């Protein structure tokens, strides 16, 4: 069953493919993630890349952890096709699954779980977080990127229609949410030893002239 997010991705197939393929040129967020991982000083061997998109995150991390096994999980088959095209070798496996279920993955089986550019776009981040924690080994690490509000105890749940894209022409909305540190703490209470929200400040300027 398709939700609004998947319907929007399907409608915006060309835009989505451009985004997925562009990410193979290392982004500033990818560089930031790698900086954080290097500070861990660990040699991760079993990595889950959930909501992997075109697989760019695993592509780049495989250069840092060449002996690791990477499991890429996605529920958009268009994105998974791109991931399969770009990631070759026995250290990559691919699973079609929902972040709300992750039924194809074993509990407590990954020492590193990454979920990049996803939580802000889904309707039930708390359920998704619980599923991500379940597949992480005790003592393992879970890294995810999202829009977080560390300065105010305010959550913003919004539905966006981007009229500059095909999804907007079809009136397909998608979530664009920001979660407070207070709420994230409540969701994680009793499930993890600790957590930290890292502020991401890009080291480059971004220019955009479009209307979307």
PDB file of C-alpha atoms in Angstrom:
ATOM      1  CA  UNK A   1       0.000   0.000   0.000  1.00  0.00           C
ATOM      2  CA  UNK A   2       1.449   3.355  -1.042  1.00  0.00           C
ATOM      3  CA  UNK A   3       1.500   6.272   1.399  1.00  0.00           C
ATOM      4  CA  UNK A   4       1.667   9.913   0.325  1.00  0.00           C
ATOM      5  CA  UNK A   5       5.455   9.985   0.527  1.00  0.00           C
ATOM      6  CA  UNK A   6       5.866   7.034  -1.814  1.00  0.00           C
ATOM      7  CA  UNK A   7       3.205   8.419  -4.160  1.00  0.00           C
ATOM      8  CA  UNK A   8       5.086  11.725  -4.265  1.00  0.00           C
ATOM      9  CA  UNK A   9       8.397   9.965  -4.966  1.00  0.00           C
ATOM     10  CA  UNK A  10       6.780   7.988  -7.774  1.00  0.00           C
ATOM     11  CA  UNK A  11       5.186  11.100  -9.255  1.00  0.00           C
ATOM     12  CA  UNK A  12       8.514  12.934  -9.013  1.00  0.00           C
ATOM     13  CA  UNK A  13      10.494   9.993 -10.386  1.00  0.00           C
ATOM     14  CA  UNK A  14      12.806  12.115 -12.549  1.00  0.00           C
ATOM     15  CA  UNK A  15      13.538  14.577  -9.709  1.00  0.00           C
ATOM     16  CA  UNK A  16      14.102  11.720  -7.264  1.00  0.00           C
ATOM     17  CA  UNK A  17      16.506   9.951  -9.602  1.00  0.00           C
ATOM     18  CA  UNK A  18      18.500  13.167 -10.071  1.00  0.00           C
ATOM     19  CA  UNK A  19      18.729  13.548  -6.272  1.00  0.00           C
ATOM     20  CA  UNK A  20      19.784   9.935  -5.724  1.00  0.00           C
ATOM     21  CA  UNK A  21      22.471  10.033  -8.403  1.00  0.00           C
ATOM     22  CA  UNK A  22      23.767  13.447  -7.324  1.00  0.00           C
ATOM     23  CA  UNK A  23      24.396  12.056  -3.827  1.00  0.00           C
ATOM     24  CA  UNK A  24      27.155   9.824  -5.192  1.00  0.00           C
ATOM     25  CA  UNK A  25      29.188  13.021  -5.275  1.00  0.00           C
ATOM     26  CA  UNK A  26      29.871  13.188  -1.549  1.00  0.00           C
ATOM     27  CA  UNK A  27      27.522  15.649   0.169  1.00  0.00           C
ATOM     28  CA  UNK A  28      28.353  17.865   3.126  1.00  0.00           C
ATOM     29  CA  UNK A  29      26.068  15.764   5.351  1.00  0.00           C
ATOM     30  CA  UNK A  30      27.869  12.593   4.268  1.00  0.00           C
ATOM     31  CA  UNK A  31      31.202  14.199   5.181  1.00  0.00           C
ATOM     32  CA  UNK A  32      29.781  15.170   8.576  1.00  0.00           C
ATOM     33  CA  UNK A  33      28.553  11.617   9.228  1.00  0.00           C
ATOM     34  CA  UNK A  34      31.966  10.217   8.349  1.00  0.00           C
ATOM     35  CA  UNK A  35      33.620  12.685  10.726  1.00  0.00           C
ATOM     36  CA  UNK A  36      31.382  11.478  13.556  1.00  0.00           C
ATOM     37  CA  UNK A  37      32.034   7.832  12.729  1.00  0.00           C
ATOM     38  CA  UNK A  38      35.794   8.299  12.651  1.00  0.00           C
ATOM     39  CA  UNK A  39      35.605   9.766  16.164  1.00  0.00           C
ATOM     40  CA  UNK A  40      34.048   6.462  17.282  1.00  0.00           C
ATOM     41  CA  UNK A  41      37.290   4.702  16.394  1.00  0.00           C
ATOM     42  CA  UNK A  42      35.408   1.476  15.681  1.00  0.00           C
ATOM     43  CA  UNK A  43      35.625  -0.924  12.787  1.00  0.00           C
ATOM     44  CA  UNK A  44      31.956  -1.568  12.036  1.00  0.00           C
ATOM     45  CA  UNK A  45      31.353  -4.926  10.367  1.00  0.00           C
ATOM     46  CA  UNK A  46      27.572  -5.209   9.931  1.00  0.00           C
ATOM     47  CA  UNK A  47      25.853  -2.068   8.653  1.00  0.00           C
ATOM     48  CA  UNK A  48      22.175  -1.410   7.921  1.00  0.00           C
ATOM     49  CA  UNK A  49      21.331   1.490   5.612  1.00  0.00           C
ATOM     50  CA  UNK A  50      17.583   1.952   6.116  1.00  0.00           C
ATOM     51  CA  UNK A  51      15.622   4.069   3.639  1.00  0.00           C
ATOM     52  CA  UNK A  52      18.777   3.892   1.550  1.00  0.00           C
ATOM     53  CA  UNK A  53      17.511   5.764  -1.511  1.00  0.00           C
ATOM     54  CA  UNK A  54      19.991   5.230  -4.315  1.00  0.00           C
ATOM     55  CA  UNK A  55      22.587   3.754  -1.944  1.00  0.00           C
ATOM     56  CA  UNK A  56      25.038   6.658  -1.816  1.00  0.00           C
ATOM     57  CA  UNK A  57      25.561   6.444   1.957  1.00  0.00           C
ATOM     58  CA  UNK A  58      26.606   2.783   1.791  1.00  0.00           C
ATOM     59  CA  UNK A  59      28.693   3.474  -1.308  1.00  0.00           C
ATOM     60  CA  UNK A  60      30.793   6.025   0.567  1.00  0.00           C
ATOM     61  CA  UNK A  61      30.949   4.114   3.875  1.00  0.00           C
ATOM     62  CA  UNK A  62      32.162   0.988   2.091  1.00  0.00           C
ATOM     63  CA  UNK A  63      35.344   2.895   1.268  1.00  0.00           C
ATOM     64  CA  UNK A  64      35.913   3.460   5.004  1.00  0.00           C
ATOM     65  CA  UNK A  65      34.831  -0.039   6.085  1.00  0.00           C
ATOM     66  CA  UNK A  66      35.813  -2.236   3.106  1.00  0.00           C
ATOM     67  CA  UNK A  67      35.372  -5.475   5.064  1.00  0.00           C
ATOM     68  CA  UNK A  68      31.889  -4.616   6.347  1.00  0.00           C
ATOM     69  CA  UNK A  69      28.651  -6.188   5.166  1.00  0.00           C
ATOM     70  CA  UNK A  70      26.053  -3.626   4.094  1.00  0.00           C
ATOM     71  CA  UNK A  71      22.307  -4.303   4.090  1.00  0.00           C
ATOM     72  CA  UNK A  72      20.385  -1.672   2.141  1.00  0.00           C
ATOM     73  CA  UNK A  73      16.677  -1.327   2.896  1.00  0.00           C
ATOM     74  CA  UNK A  74      14.197   0.633   0.791  1.00  0.00           C
ATOM     75  CA  UNK A  75      10.501   0.526  -0.072  1.00  0.00           C
ATOM     76  CA  UNK A  76      10.712   2.593  -3.246  1.00  0.00           C
ATOM     77  CA  UNK A  77      11.637   0.131  -5.981  1.00  0.00           C
ATOM     78  CA  UNK A  78      12.804   2.956  -8.284  1.00  0.00           C
ATOM     79  CA  UNK A  79      15.431   3.943  -5.708  1.00  0.00           C
ATOM     80  CA  UNK A  80      16.421   0.334  -5.097  1.00  0.00           C
ATOM     81  CA  UNK A  81      17.044  -0.165  -8.825  1.00  0.00           C
ATOM     82  CA  UNK A  82      19.566   2.700  -8.712  1.00  0.00           C
ATOM     83  CA  UNK A  83      21.223   1.239  -5.614  1.00  0.00           C
ATOM     84  CA  UNK A  84      21.595  -2.157  -7.273  1.00  0.00           C
ATOM     85  CA  UNK A  85      23.121  -0.544 -10.367  1.00  0.00           C
ATOM     86  CA  UNK A  86      25.726   1.394  -8.392  1.00  0.00           C
ATOM     87  CA  UNK A  87      26.700  -1.013  -5.626  1.00  0.00           C
ATOM     88  CA  UNK A  88      28.263  -4.225  -6.838  1.00  0.00           C
ATOM     89  CA  UNK A  89      29.937  -6.954  -4.810  1.00  0.00           C
ATOM     90  CA  UNK A  90      29.226  -9.578  -2.190  1.00  0.00           C
ATOM     91  CA  UNK A  91      29.370  -7.077   0.674  1.00  0.00           C
ATOM     92  CA  UNK A  92      26.069  -5.479  -0.422  1.00  0.00           C
ATOM     93  CA  UNK A  93      22.622  -7.021   0.022  1.00  0.00           C
ATOM     94  CA  UNK A  94      19.268  -5.431  -0.745  1.00  0.00           C
ATOM     95  CA  UNK A  95      15.918  -5.706   1.041  1.00  0.00           C
ATOM     96  CA  UNK A  96      12.551  -4.266   0.062  1.00  0.00           C
ATOM     97  CA  UNK A  97      10.893  -3.326   3.347  1.00  0.00           C
ATOM     98  CA  UNK A  98       9.075  -0.558   5.214  1.00  0.00           C
ATOM     99  CA  UNK A  99      10.804   1.421   7.959  1.00  0.00           C
ATOM    100  CA  UNK A 100       7.686   0.758  10.054  1.00  0.00           C
ATOM    101  CA  UNK A 101       8.163  -3.021   9.827  1.00  0.00           C
ATOM    102  CA  UNK A 102      11.758  -4.058   8.978  1.00  0.00           C
ATOM    103  CA  UNK A 103      10.498  -7.623   9.012  1.00  0.00           C
ATOM    104  CA  UNK A 104      13.294  -8.750   6.672  1.00  0.00           C
ATOM    105  CA  UNK A 105      15.977  -7.836   9.239  1.00  0.00           C
ATOM    106  CA  UNK A 106      16.885  -9.721  12.392  1.00  0.00           C
ATOM    107  CA  UNK A 107      16.602  -8.095  15.816  1.00  0.00           C
ATOM    108  CA  UNK A 108      19.912  -7.063  17.454  1.00  0.00           C
ATOM    109  CA  UNK A 109      21.901  -7.823  14.313  1.00  0.00           C
ATOM    110  CA  UNK A 110      23.710  -4.618  13.255  1.00  0.00           C
ATOM    111  CA  UNK A 111      26.534  -2.796  15.012  1.00  0.00           C
ATOM    112  CA  UNK A 112      25.868   0.311  12.873  1.00  0.00           C
ATOM    113  CA  UNK A 113      22.460   1.472  11.634  1.00  0.00           C
ATOM    114  CA  UNK A 114      22.071   4.584   9.484  1.00  0.00           C
ATOM    115  CA  UNK A 115      18.844   6.251   8.421  1.00  0.00           C
ATOM    116  CA  UNK A 116      19.594   9.382   6.438  1.00  0.00           C
ATOM    117  CA  UNK A 117      17.236  12.156   5.312  1.00  0.00           C
ATOM    118  CA  UNK A 118      14.097  10.220   6.240  1.00  0.00           C
ATOM    119  CA  UNK A 119      12.491  10.893   9.639  1.00  0.00           C
ATOM    120  CA  UNK A 120      11.337  14.391   8.704  1.00  0.00           C
ATOM    121  CA  UNK A 121       9.406  13.013   5.756  1.00  0.00           C
ATOM    122  CA  UNK A 122       7.353  10.302   7.443  1.00  0.00           C
ATOM    123  CA  UNK A 123       4.173  10.392   9.514  1.00  0.00           C
ATOM    124  CA  UNK A 124       5.197   8.210  12.487  1.00  0.00           C
ATOM    125  CA  UNK A 125       8.834   8.878  13.463  1.00  0.00           C
ATOM    126  CA  UNK A 126       8.424   7.319  16.914  1.00  0.00           C
ATOM    127  CA  UNK A 127       7.465   3.931  15.463  1.00  0.00           C
ATOM    128  CA  UNK A 128      10.304   4.160  12.941  1.00  0.00           C
ATOM    129  CA  UNK A 129      12.804   4.893  15.705  1.00  0.00           C
ATOM    130  CA  UNK A 130      11.650   1.871  17.697  1.00  0.00           C
ATOM    131  CA  UNK A 131      12.121  -0.380  14.682  1.00  0.00           C
ATOM    132  CA  UNK A 132      15.592   1.028  14.017  1.00  0.00           C
ATOM    133  CA  UNK A 133      16.581   0.450  17.644  1.00  0.00           C
ATOM    134  CA  UNK A 134      15.313  -3.137  17.513  1.00  0.00           C
ATOM    135  CA  UNK A 135      17.694  -4.104  14.718  1.00  0.00           C
ATOM    136  CA  UNK A 136      20.689  -2.440  16.418  1.00  0.00           C
ATOM    137  CA  UNK A 137      22.935  -4.677  18.520  1.00  0.00           C
ATOM    138  CA  UNK A 138      23.366  -3.864  22.212  1.00  0.00           C
ATOM    139  CA  UNK A 139      26.241  -1.411  22.289  1.00  0.00           C
ATOM    140  CA  UNK A 140      25.765  -0.639  18.601  1.00  0.00           C
ATOM    141  CA  UNK A 141      25.376   2.809  17.084  1.00  0.00           C
ATOM    142  CA  UNK A 142      22.386   4.373  15.348  1.00  0.00           C
ATOM    143  CA  UNK A 143      22.940   7.504  13.268  1.00  0.00           C
ATOM    144  CA  UNK A 144      20.141   9.384  11.571  1.00  0.00           C
ATOM    145  CA  UNK A 145      19.596  12.806  10.087  1.00  0.00           C
ATOM    146  CA  UNK A 146      16.428  14.824  10.393  1.00  0.00           C
ATOM    147  CA  UNK A 147      15.168  18.287  11.245  1.00  0.00           C
ATOM    148  CA  UNK A 148      15.485  18.696  15.007  1.00  0.00           C
ATOM    149  CA  UNK A 149      14.630  21.645  17.215  1.00  0.00           C
ATOM    150  CA  UNK A 150      17.082  21.877  20.107  1.00  0.00           C
ATOM    151  CA  UNK A 151      16.275  25.478  21.072  1.00  0.00           C
ATOM    152  CA  UNK A 152      12.513  25.214  21.683  1.00  0.00           C
ATOM    153  CA  UNK A 153      10.190  22.485  22.933  1.00  0.00           C
ATOM    154  CA  UNK A 154       8.092  22.658  19.784  1.00  0.00           C
ATOM    155  CA  UNK A 155       7.265  19.950  17.248  1.00  0.00           C
ATOM    156  CA  UNK A 156       6.075  21.008  13.805  1.00  0.00           C
ATOM    157  CA  UNK A 157       4.059  18.535  11.756  1.00  0.00           C
ATOM    158  CA  UNK A 158       3.408  19.922   8.282  1.00  0.00           C
ATOM    159  CA  UNK A 159       2.013  18.665   4.992  1.00  0.00           C
ATOM    160  CA  UNK A 160       3.677  20.158   1.933  1.00  0.00           C
ATOM    161  CA  UNK A 161       2.490  20.352  -1.664  1.00  0.00           C
ATOM    162  CA  UNK A 162       5.294  21.425  -3.999  1.00  0.00           C
ATOM    163  CA  UNK A 163       3.579  22.901  -7.053  1.00  0.00           C
ATOM    164  CA  UNK A 164       6.860  23.020  -8.966  1.00  0.00           C
ATOM    165  CA  UNK A 165       6.890  19.214  -9.188  1.00  0.00           C
ATOM    166  CA  UNK A 166       4.576  16.623 -10.761  1.00  0.00           C
ATOM    167  CA  UNK A 167       3.362  15.579  -7.296  1.00  0.00           C
ATOM    168  CA  UNK A 168       2.067  19.120  -6.765  1.00  0.00           C
ATOM    169  CA  UNK A 169       0.152  19.018 -10.005  1.00  0.00           C
ATOM    170  CA  UNK A 170      -1.509  15.847  -8.696  1.00  0.00           C
ATOM    171  CA  UNK A 171      -2.099  17.475  -5.273  1.00  0.00           C
ATOM    172  CA  UNK A 172      -0.062  14.811  -3.492  1.00  0.00           C
ATOM    173  CA  UNK A 173       1.150  16.080  -0.090  1.00  0.00           C
ATOM    174  CA  UNK A 174       4.106  14.822   1.885  1.00  0.00           C
ATOM    175  CA  UNK A 175       5.280  15.344   5.458  1.00  0.00           C
ATOM    176  CA  UNK A 176       7.892  17.934   6.356  1.00  0.00           C
ATOM    177  CA  UNK A 177       8.319  17.675  10.109  1.00  0.00           C
ATOM    178  CA  UNK A 178      10.608  19.073  12.797  1.00  0.00           C
ATOM    179  CA  UNK A 179      10.960  17.288  16.146  1.00  0.00           C
ATOM    180  CA  UNK A 180      11.990  18.832  19.447  1.00  0.00           C
ATOM    181  CA  UNK A 181      14.750  17.354  21.559  1.00  0.00           C
ATOM    182  CA  UNK A 182      12.138  16.959  24.307  1.00  0.00           C
ATOM    183  CA  UNK A 183       9.970  14.689  22.159  1.00  0.00           C
ATOM    184  CA  UNK A 184      12.901  12.679  20.859  1.00  0.00           C
ATOM    185  CA  UNK A 185      13.997  12.098  24.451  1.00  0.00           C
ATOM    186  CA  UNK A 186      10.538  10.800  25.359  1.00  0.00           C
ATOM    187  CA  UNK A 187      10.481   8.460  22.360  1.00  0.00           C
ATOM    188  CA  UNK A 188      13.887   7.043  23.274  1.00  0.00           C
ATOM    189  CA  UNK A 189      13.361   6.816  27.025  1.00  0.00           C
ATOM    190  CA  UNK A 190      14.187   3.329  28.262  1.00  0.00           C
ATOM    191  CA  UNK A 191      15.206   2.144  24.783  1.00  0.00           C
ATOM    192  CA  UNK A 192      18.762   3.491  24.483  1.00  0.00           C
ATOM    193  CA  UNK A 193      21.633   4.222  26.845  1.00  0.00           C
ATOM    194  CA  UNK A 194      21.932   7.805  25.646  1.00  0.00           C
ATOM    195  CA  UNK A 195      21.522  10.007  22.593  1.00  0.00           C
ATOM    196  CA  UNK A 196      22.934  13.243  21.232  1.00  0.00           C
ATOM    197  CA  UNK A 197      21.713  15.663  18.599  1.00  0.00           C
ATOM    198  CA  UNK A 198      24.649  17.059  16.637  1.00  0.00           C
ATOM    199  CA  UNK A 199      24.220  20.464  15.053  1.00  0.00           C
ATOM    200  CA  UNK A 200      25.088  20.345  11.359  1.00  0.00           C
ATOM    201  CA  UNK A 201      26.589  23.528   9.940  1.00  0.00           C
ATOM    202  CA  UNK A 202      27.546  23.157   6.251  1.00  0.00           C
ATOM    203  CA  UNK A 203      30.970  24.459   5.381  1.00  0.00           C
ATOM    204  CA  UNK A 204      29.822  25.781   2.019  1.00  0.00           C
ATOM    205  CA  UNK A 205      27.212  28.217   0.731  1.00  0.00           C
ATOM    206  CA  UNK A 206      24.076  26.951  -0.997  1.00  0.00           C
ATOM    207  CA  UNK A 207      22.446  28.843  -3.827  1.00  0.00           C
ATOM    208  CA  UNK A 208      18.982  28.136  -5.202  1.00  0.00           C
ATOM    209  CA  UNK A 209      16.997  30.085  -7.787  1.00  0.00           C
ATOM    210  CA  UNK A 210      13.962  27.826  -8.287  1.00  0.00           C
ATOM    211  CA  UNK A 211      10.424  28.161  -6.949  1.00  0.00           C
ATOM    212  CA  UNK A 212       9.985  24.761  -5.292  1.00  0.00           C
TER     213      UNK A 212
END
